[in-house]
Short mmCIF file of C-alpha atoms in Angstrom, two decimals:
data_model
loop_
_atom_site.label_atom_id
_atom_site.label_comp_id
_atom_site.label_asym_id
_atom_site.label_seq_id
_atom_site.Cartn_x
_atom_site.Cartn_y
_atom_site.Cartn_z
CA UNK A 156 -7.13 14.33 20.25
CA UNK A 157 -8.45 16.94 17.81
CA UNK A 158 -9.25 16.04 14.20
CA UNK A 159 -7.09 18.91 12.90
CA UNK A 160 -3.94 17.63 14.63
CA UNK A 161 -1.19 16.36 12.35
CA UNK A 162 -0.15 12.85 13.32
CA UNK A 163 1.58 11.57 10.18
CA UNK A 164 3.90 13.10 7.62
CA UNK A 165 4.42 11.51 4.19
CA UNK A 166 7.24 9.27 5.47
CA UNK A 167 5.09 8.00 8.33
CA UNK A 168 2.29 7.38 5.86
CA UNK A 169 4.55 5.14 3.76
CA UNK A 170 5.34 3.09 6.86
CA UNK A 171 1.64 2.78 7.66
CA UNK A 172 0.86 1.78 4.08
CA UNK A 173 3.60 -0.86 4.16
CA UNK A 174 2.20 -2.36 7.36
CA UNK A 175 -1.39 -2.29 6.10
CA UNK A 176 -0.60 -3.79 2.69
CA UNK A 177 1.44 -6.56 4.32
CA UNK A 178 -1.41 -7.34 6.73
CA UNK A 179 -3.86 -7.51 3.81
CA UNK A 180 -1.55 -9.79 1.83
CA UNK A 181 -1.12 -12.10 4.84
CA UNK A 182 -4.89 -12.47 5.16
CA UNK A 183 -5.26 -13.01 1.40
CA UNK A 184 -2.59 -15.73 1.37
CA UNK A 185 -4.00 -17.55 4.40
CA UNK A 186 -7.53 -17.50 2.97
CA UNK A 187 -6.69 -18.55 -0.59
CA UNK A 188 -3.55 -20.67 -0.21
CA UNK A 189 -3.94 -24.43 -0.87
CA UNK A 190 -2.97 -26.56 2.13
CA UNK A 191 -0.28 -28.33 0.10
CA UNK A 192 1.50 -25.09 -0.84
CA UNK A 193 3.86 -24.65 2.10
CA UNK A 194 5.98 -21.96 0.46
CA UNK A 195 3.19 -19.40 0.67
CA UNK A 196 2.97 -19.90 4.43
CA UNK A 197 6.60 -18.81 4.68
CA UNK A 198 5.75 -15.86 2.44
CA UNK A 199 2.86 -14.98 4.76
CA UNK A 200 5.16 -15.20 7.79
CA UNK A 201 7.73 -12.99 6.04
CA UNK A 202 5.04 -10.41 5.27
CA UNK A 203 3.80 -10.60 8.85
CA UNK A 204 7.23 -9.48 10.09
CA UNK A 205 6.88 -6.53 7.73
CA UNK A 206 3.66 -5.60 9.46
CA UNK A 207 5.60 -5.11 12.69
CA UNK A 208 8.87 -3.68 11.31
CA UNK A 209 7.36 -0.44 9.90
CA UNK A 210 5.23 -0.05 13.04
CA UNK A 211 8.41 -0.42 15.11
CA UNK A 212 10.05 2.31 13.03
CA UNK A 213 6.96 4.49 13.22
CA UNK A 214 6.64 4.49 17.02
CA UNK A 215 10.41 4.84 17.44
CA UNK A 216 11.15 7.61 14.96
CA UNK A 217 7.85 9.14 13.85
CA UNK A 218 8.08 12.72 15.10
CA UNK A 219 4.44 13.21 16.13
CA UNK A 220 3.33 9.61 16.33
CA UNK A 221 6.16 8.81 18.76
CA UNK A 222 4.88 11.36 21.26
CA UNK A 223 1.31 10.11 20.94
CA UNK A 224 2.51 6.52 21.45
CA UNK A 225 4.53 7.56 24.51
CA UNK A 226 1.49 9.28 26.02
CA UNK A 227 -1.09 6.59 25.27
CA UNK A 228 0.67 3.32 24.27
CA UNK A 229 4.11 3.30 25.94
CA UNK A 230 4.25 -0.50 25.92
CA UNK A 231 4.43 -0.55 22.09
CA UNK A 232 8.11 0.32 22.09
CA UNK A 233 11.01 -1.98 21.25
CA UNK A 234 9.35 -5.42 21.17
CA UNK A 235 8.07 -5.00 17.59
CA UNK A 236 11.69 -4.89 16.46
CA UNK A 237 11.63 -8.71 16.58
CA UNK A 238 10.72 -8.62 12.88
CA UNK A 239 14.27 -7.64 12.00
CA UNK A 240 15.51 -10.88 13.55
CA UNK A 241 13.14 -13.10 11.58
CA UNK A 242 12.34 -11.62 8.16
CA UNK A 243 15.56 -12.59 6.35
CA UNK A 244 15.42 -16.16 7.67
CA UNK A 245 11.79 -16.44 6.56
CA UNK A 246 12.71 -15.13 3.10
CA UNK A 247 15.38 -17.84 2.91
CA UNK A 248 12.88 -20.55 3.91
CA UNK A 249 10.33 -19.17 1.44
CA UNK A 250 12.80 -19.55 -1.42
CA UNK A 251 13.97 -22.95 -0.18
CA UNK A 252 10.42 -24.29 0.00
CA UNK A 253 9.72 -22.79 -3.42
CA UNK A 254 12.59 -24.53 -5.23
CA UNK A 255 12.57 -27.84 -3.33
CA UNK A 256 9.39 -29.87 -3.58
CA UNK A 257 10.31 -32.13 -0.63
CA UNK A 258 11.46 -29.38 1.74
CA UNK A 259 10.39 -29.83 5.34
CA UNK A 260 11.38 -28.03 8.50
CA UNK A 261 13.67 -29.99 10.82
CA UNK A 262 14.62 -29.55 14.45
CA UNK A 263 17.98 -28.10 13.44
CA UNK A 264 16.15 -25.28 11.65
CA UNK A 265 15.18 -23.98 15.08
CA UNK A 266 18.77 -22.71 15.30
CA UNK A 267 17.61 -19.83 13.11
CA UNK A 268 15.65 -18.60 16.14
CA UNK A 269 18.84 -17.99 18.13
CA UNK A 270 19.18 -14.32 17.03
CA UNK A 271 15.57 -13.70 18.11
CA UNK A 272 16.23 -15.35 21.49
CA UNK A 273 19.36 -13.24 21.98
CA UNK A 274 17.37 -10.10 21.13
CA UNK A 275 14.65 -11.05 23.62
CA UNK A 276 17.22 -11.64 26.38
CA UNK A 277 18.95 -8.38 25.53
CA UNK A 278 15.71 -6.40 25.84
CA UNK A 279 14.84 -8.22 29.06
CA UNK A 280 18.08 -7.27 30.80
CA UNK A 281 18.67 -3.81 29.31
CA UNK A 282 15.19 -2.36 28.75
CA UNK A 283 12.39 -4.26 30.46
CA UNK A 284 14.29 -4.44 33.74
CA UNK A 285 13.48 -0.73 34.11
CA UNK A 286 10.13 0.57 35.32
CA UNK A 287 7.65 1.87 32.76
CA UNK A 288 8.38 5.47 33.77
CA UNK A 289 12.11 4.89 33.29
CA UNK A 290 11.53 3.23 29.92
CA UNK A 291 9.52 6.25 28.76
CA UNK A 292 12.44 8.54 29.63
CA UNK A 293 14.91 6.24 27.82
CA UNK A 294 12.75 6.39 24.69
CA UNK A 295 11.73 10.04 24.88
CA UNK A 296 15.32 11.25 25.11
CA UNK A 297 16.62 8.68 22.57
CA UNK A 298 18.98 7.40 25.25
CA UNK A 299 18.28 3.71 24.71
CA UNK A 300 18.31 3.75 20.89
CA UNK A 301 21.76 5.37 20.85
CA UNK A 302 23.27 3.31 23.65
CA UNK A 303 26.37 1.31 22.62
CA UNK A 304 24.72 -2.00 23.52
CA UNK A 305 21.60 -1.43 21.44
CA UNK A 306 23.58 -0.09 18.47
CA UNK A 307 25.87 -3.13 18.59
CA UNK A 308 22.88 -5.50 18.62
CA UNK A 309 21.37 -3.57 15.73
CA UNK A 310 24.56 -3.84 13.67
CA UNK A 311 24.86 -7.59 14.29
CA UNK A 312 21.23 -8.03 13.27
CA UNK A 313 21.72 -6.10 10.02
CA UNK A 314 24.88 -8.09 9.21
CA UNK A 315 22.94 -11.32 9.78
CA UNK A 316 20.29 -10.13 7.32
CA UNK A 317 23.01 -9.54 4.71
CA UNK A 318 24.26 -13.10 5.21
CA UNK A 319 20.74 -14.49 4.75
CA UNK A 320 20.27 -12.55 1.51
CA UNK A 321 23.61 -13.89 0.27
CA UNK A 322 22.47 -17.40 1.25
CA UNK A 323 19.28 -16.84 -0.78
CA UNK A 324 21.30 -15.95 -3.88
CA UNK A 325 23.51 -19.01 -3.37
CA UNK A 326 20.41 -21.18 -2.99
CA UNK A 327 18.98 -19.85 -6.27
CA UNK A 328 22.29 -20.52 -8.02
CA UNK A 329 22.37 -24.09 -6.70
CA UNK A 330 18.78 -24.57 -7.85
CA UNK A 331 19.62 -23.40 -11.36
CA UNK A 332 22.60 -25.76 -11.52
CA UNK A 333 20.51 -28.67 -10.22
CA UNK A 334 17.86 -27.90 -12.81
CA UNK A 335 20.44 -28.51 -15.54
CA UNK A 336 20.79 -32.10 -14.32
CA UNK A 337 17.18 -32.94 -15.14
CA UNK A 338 15.99 -30.39 -17.75
CA UNK A 339 17.22 -29.51 -21.21
CA UNK A 340 15.34 -26.21 -21.22
CA UNK A 341 15.72 -24.11 -18.09
CA UNK A 342 14.86 -20.82 -19.75
CA UNK A 343 11.13 -21.23 -19.26
CA UNK A 344 11.74 -21.23 -15.51
CA UNK A 345 12.09 -17.49 -15.09
CA UNK A 346 13.93 -16.87 -11.83
CA UNK A 347 15.12 -13.38 -12.71
CA UNK A 348 12.24 -11.92 -10.71
CA UNK A 349 13.36 -13.85 -7.64
CA UNK A 350 17.00 -12.84 -8.06
CA UNK A 351 16.01 -9.19 -8.56
CA UNK A 352 13.89 -9.15 -5.42
CA UNK A 353 16.57 -10.79 -3.28
CA UNK A 354 19.15 -8.32 -4.60
CA UNK A 355 16.72 -5.53 -3.72
CA UNK A 356 16.42 -6.75 -0.14
CA UNK A 357 20.20 -7.26 -0.04
CA UNK A 358 20.75 -3.63 -1.04
CA UNK A 359 18.38 -2.52 1.74
CA UNK A 360 20.17 -4.77 4.24
CA UNK A 361 23.55 -3.31 3.24
CA UNK A 362 22.21 0.24 3.54
CA UNK A 363 20.78 -0.48 6.98
CA UNK A 364 24.02 -2.16 8.09
CA UNK A 365 25.89 0.93 6.90
CA UNK A 366 23.48 3.10 8.88
CA UNK A 367 23.97 0.97 12.00
CA UNK A 368 27.75 1.18 11.63
CA UNK A 369 27.58 4.95 11.11
CA UNK A 370 25.61 5.31 14.35
CA UNK A 371 28.31 3.43 16.25
CA UNK A 372 31.00 5.52 14.57
CA UNK A 373 29.10 8.65 15.58
CA UNK A 374 29.68 7.71 19.22
CA UNK A 375 33.41 8.24 18.71
CA UNK A 376 33.67 10.61 15.74
CA UNK A 377 31.11 13.44 15.80
CA UNK A 378 29.63 14.32 12.39
CA UNK A 379 26.35 15.68 11.07
CA UNK A 380 23.74 12.87 11.24
CA UNK A 381 21.88 14.09 8.15
CA UNK A 382 22.74 10.88 6.28
CA UNK A 383 21.08 8.81 9.01
CA UNK A 384 17.75 10.27 7.96
CA UNK A 385 18.45 9.97 4.21
CA UNK A 386 19.38 6.29 4.41
CA UNK A 387 16.51 5.47 6.74
CA UNK A 388 13.87 7.23 4.65
CA UNK A 389 15.17 5.71 1.41
CA UNK A 390 14.85 2.28 2.98
CA UNK A 391 11.19 2.92 3.89
CA UNK A 392 10.24 3.68 0.29
CA UNK A 393 12.27 0.88 -1.27
CA UNK A 394 10.84 -1.73 1.11
CA UNK A 395 7.32 -0.54 0.29
CA UNK A 396 7.97 -1.14 -3.42
CA UNK A 397 9.81 -4.44 -2.86
CA UNK A 398 7.00 -5.92 -0.79
CA UNK A 399 4.50 -5.06 -3.51
CA UNK A 400 6.79 -6.56 -6.15
CA UNK A 401 7.38 -9.71 -4.10
CA UNK A 402 3.70 -10.48 -3.72
CA UNK A 403 2.62 -9.75 -7.28
CA UNK A 404 5.57 -11.48 -8.95
CA UNK A 405 5.07 -14.50 -6.71
CA UNK A 406 1.47 -14.72 -7.87
CA UNK A 407 2.43 -14.25 -11.52
CA UNK A 408 5.40 -16.61 -11.78
CA UNK A 409 4.62 -19.26 -9.17
CA UNK A 410 2.63 -21.48 -11.54
CA UNK A 411 5.57 -21.73 -13.95
CA UNK A 412 8.07 -22.61 -11.25
CA UNK A 413 9.60 -26.08 -11.41
CA UNK A 414 10.37 -27.48 -7.97
CA UNK A 415 13.04 -30.16 -7.70
CA UNK A 416 13.93 -32.80 -5.13
CA UNK A 417 16.21 -31.56 -2.38
CA UNK A 418 17.40 -35.03 -1.42
CA UNK A 419 17.97 -37.73 -3.99
CA UNK A 420 17.75 -41.41 -3.21
CA UNK A 421 21.26 -42.84 -3.26
CA UNK A 422 21.63 -46.10 -5.11
CA UNK A 423 24.81 -47.84 -6.15
CA UNK A 424 25.11 -48.09 -9.93
CA UNK A 425 27.16 -51.00 -11.32
CA UNK A 426 30.50 -49.78 -12.69
CA UNK A 427 30.06 -51.90 -15.82
CA UNK A 428 27.01 -49.80 -16.71
CA UNK A 429 28.97 -46.57 -16.37
CA UNK A 430 31.75 -47.53 -18.76
CA UNK A 431 30.22 -50.28 -20.91
CA UNK A 432 30.96 -49.29 -24.54
CA UNK A 433 27.77 -50.89 -25.88
CA UNK A 434 25.75 -49.10 -23.22
CA UNK A 435 27.30 -45.74 -24.13
CA UNK A 436 26.89 -46.32 -27.88
CA UNK A 437 23.21 -47.11 -27.38
CA UNK A 438 22.67 -43.67 -25.85
CA UNK A 439 24.43 -41.95 -28.76
CA UNK A 440 22.61 -44.08 -31.35
CA UNK A 441 19.22 -43.27 -29.85
CA UNK A 442 20.02 -39.55 -29.78
CA UNK A 443 21.05 -39.54 -33.44
CA UNK A 444 18.41 -41.93 -34.79
CA UNK A 445 15.31 -40.79 -32.89
CA UNK A 446 16.43 -37.21 -32.16
CA UNK A 447 14.58 -36.82 -28.85
CA UNK A 448 16.50 -33.57 -28.35
CA UNK A 449 14.18 -31.89 -30.87
CA UNK A 450 11.58 -31.78 -28.09
CA UNK A 451 12.17 -28.36 -26.47
CA UNK A 452 11.00 -29.53 -23.04
CA UNK A 453 12.86 -32.85 -22.99
CA UNK A 454 13.65 -33.94 -19.42
CA UNK A 455 15.96 -36.53 -17.93
CA UNK A 456 13.00 -38.72 -16.98
CA UNK A 457 11.64 -38.64 -20.55
CA UNK A 458 14.98 -39.65 -22.05
CA UNK A 459 15.53 -42.31 -19.38
CA UNK A 460 12.16 -43.84 -20.25
CA UNK A 461 13.09 -43.90 -23.96
CA UNK A 462 16.43 -45.57 -23.21
CA UNK A 463 14.92 -47.81 -20.51
CA UNK A 464 17.58 -46.69 -18.05
CA UNK A 465 16.89 -45.43 -14.51
CA UNK A 466 17.09 -41.63 -14.52
CA UNK A 467 19.69 -41.49 -11.74
CA UNK A 468 21.91 -44.00 -13.58
CA UNK A 469 21.62 -41.96 -16.75
CA UNK A 470 22.55 -38.77 -14.90
CA UNK A 471 25.67 -40.45 -13.49
CA UNK A 472 26.65 -41.66 -16.97
CA UNK A 473 26.42 -38.09 -18.29
CA UNK A 474 28.53 -36.86 -15.40
CA UNK A 475 31.23 -39.56 -15.37
CA UNK A 476 31.49 -40.62 -19.00
CA UNK A 477 30.39 -37.59 -21.01
CA UNK A 478 31.76 -35.11 -18.44
CA UNK A 479 28.61 -32.98 -18.65
CA UNK A 480 25.17 -32.62 -17.17
CA UNK A 481 21.91 -33.41 -18.96
CA UNK A 482 21.42 -29.80 -20.07
CA UNK A 483 24.84 -29.62 -21.73
CA UNK A 484 24.58 -33.12 -23.21
CA UNK A 485 21.26 -32.50 -24.97
CA UNK A 486 22.15 -29.01 -26.16
CA UNK A 487 25.33 -30.28 -27.84
CA UNK A 488 23.14 -32.42 -30.09
CA UNK A 489 20.91 -29.43 -30.73
CA UNK A 490 23.95 -27.37 -31.75
CA UNK A 491 25.00 -30.16 -34.14
CA UNK A 492 21.50 -30.16 -35.65
CA UNK A 493 21.59 -26.38 -36.04
CA UNK A 494 25.05 -26.60 -37.66
CA UNK A 495 23.75 -29.12 -40.17
CA UNK A 496 20.82 -26.90 -41.16
CA UNK A 497 22.91 -23.73 -41.29
CA UNK A 498 25.40 -25.38 -43.66
CA UNK A 499 22.75 -26.99 -45.86
CA UNK A 500 21.82 -24.87 -48.95
CA UNK A 501 18.32 -26.41 -48.79
CA UNK A 502 17.72 -24.43 -45.56
CA UNK A 503 19.14 -21.21 -46.94
CA UNK A 504 15.72 -19.58 -46.95
CA UNK A 505 15.14 -20.31 -43.26
CA UNK A 506 15.79 -17.59 -40.74
CA UNK A 507 18.07 -18.18 -37.76
CA UNK A 508 14.97 -18.14 -35.58
CA UNK A 509 13.35 -20.97 -37.53
CA UNK A 510 16.54 -22.99 -37.38
CA UNK A 511 17.10 -22.75 -33.63
CA UNK A 512 13.44 -23.59 -33.01
CA UNK A 513 13.65 -26.59 -35.35
CA UNK A 514 16.80 -27.73 -33.54
CA UNK A 515 14.97 -27.89 -30.20
CA UNK A 516 15.94 -24.54 -28.68
CA UNK A 517 13.29 -22.09 -27.57
CA UNK A 518 15.54 -19.20 -26.55
CA UNK A 519 17.57 -17.21 -29.05
CA UNK A 520 19.96 -15.89 -26.42
CA UNK A 521 20.75 -19.39 -25.14
CA UNK A 522 21.21 -20.69 -28.69
CA UNK A 523 23.58 -17.85 -29.60
CA UNK A 524 25.54 -18.22 -26.36
CA UNK A 525 26.03 -21.98 -26.70
CA UNK A 526 26.78 -21.77 -30.43
CA UNK A 527 29.49 -19.17 -29.82
CA UNK A 528 30.84 -21.22 -26.91
CA UNK A 529 31.24 -24.43 -28.93
CA UNK A 530 32.22 -22.98 -32.32
CA UNK A 531 33.70 -19.57 -31.60
CA UNK A 532 31.35 -18.02 -34.19
CA UNK A 533 27.86 -16.62 -34.22
CA UNK A 534 25.26 -18.65 -36.16
CA UNK A 535 25.19 -15.99 -38.89
CA UNK A 536 28.98 -16.05 -39.26
CA UNK A 537 29.01 -19.84 -39.40
CA UNK A 538 26.26 -19.96 -42.03
CA UNK A 539 28.00 -17.36 -44.20
CA UNK A 540 31.30 -19.26 -44.06
CA UNK A 541 29.71 -22.64 -44.83
CA UNK A 542 27.51 -21.47 -47.70
CA UNK A 543 30.44 -19.61 -49.23
CA UNK A 544 32.28 -22.93 -49.59
CA UNK A 545 29.22 -24.95 -50.63
#
């Protein structure tokens, strides 16, 4: 091979860069990751699949590299596509291990390997049952990649990836709702980066599913395949950026992430504790007299310790008697405190920011949203109306 031969174009180079950066990140994670941090092992496994996926695309569709691979490394073809059958599941497990502190793999989780097993069997009976010379012809003439069987498998794979991304978003939503049961301030747990990244991978999965469907449609309805190339190339660049973003945002935000228990210990709480008037009044009296809600980072465990009530019992009382979770319960008291200060002429010189901070909030957007929800007015409108009548 001469040094002046062109092997890669810019698109192939992006695929190579994606594979190389993922390989480097995998090594970095494995070398620096604490043994107790299981979530990063799932991240490393996810990135490892994205070492093989771009290489699979490169040998399959790279104009010059494909021919070189056929001449010198014909056994590279097809098997590296296994990454497509694992990456979305690994992303799901990464997020699950990130949000749940007690997450552990179980035997039933091996069911997620079924798509990979089906893919392996499919290749065995439709590709590897041919001789090497026959396989080279199937690849060289694009016969195998555009066969109905392979295109159908590809579409099913891409649809499965969409379902995993949707499951990731549902998991994040459940985590946020569960966080409200134990924390009065969930704003410091910034999960927007995680949502954005999952949505990014979801968009890619939808594009690739659309591409797979278009290829099947092309078998029956001839049309110019220009969009095949556009969608495919766009996906290469977006994945390159998303992988970079995933790694660096994980490093930046991981330390501030609050993991919660996936499974709670079930214990029967006496019914008399749930609806005992004295018991309920004691909670309200403590909240008004000692104002623990003024602590911005008040948690269920902290309040339970103050009230000398088991945290799970207290959570059930909020749910069954007060018809709210801990987050809503505490923030109602904070809204009442803010109302009092906004209506008091002595606090007229205080800005809205000072007032919501003094009331226990640490997010202006959350304060404004809850205030408008409970009172139907913005804090400024409420203050103006109250001081006008003072």
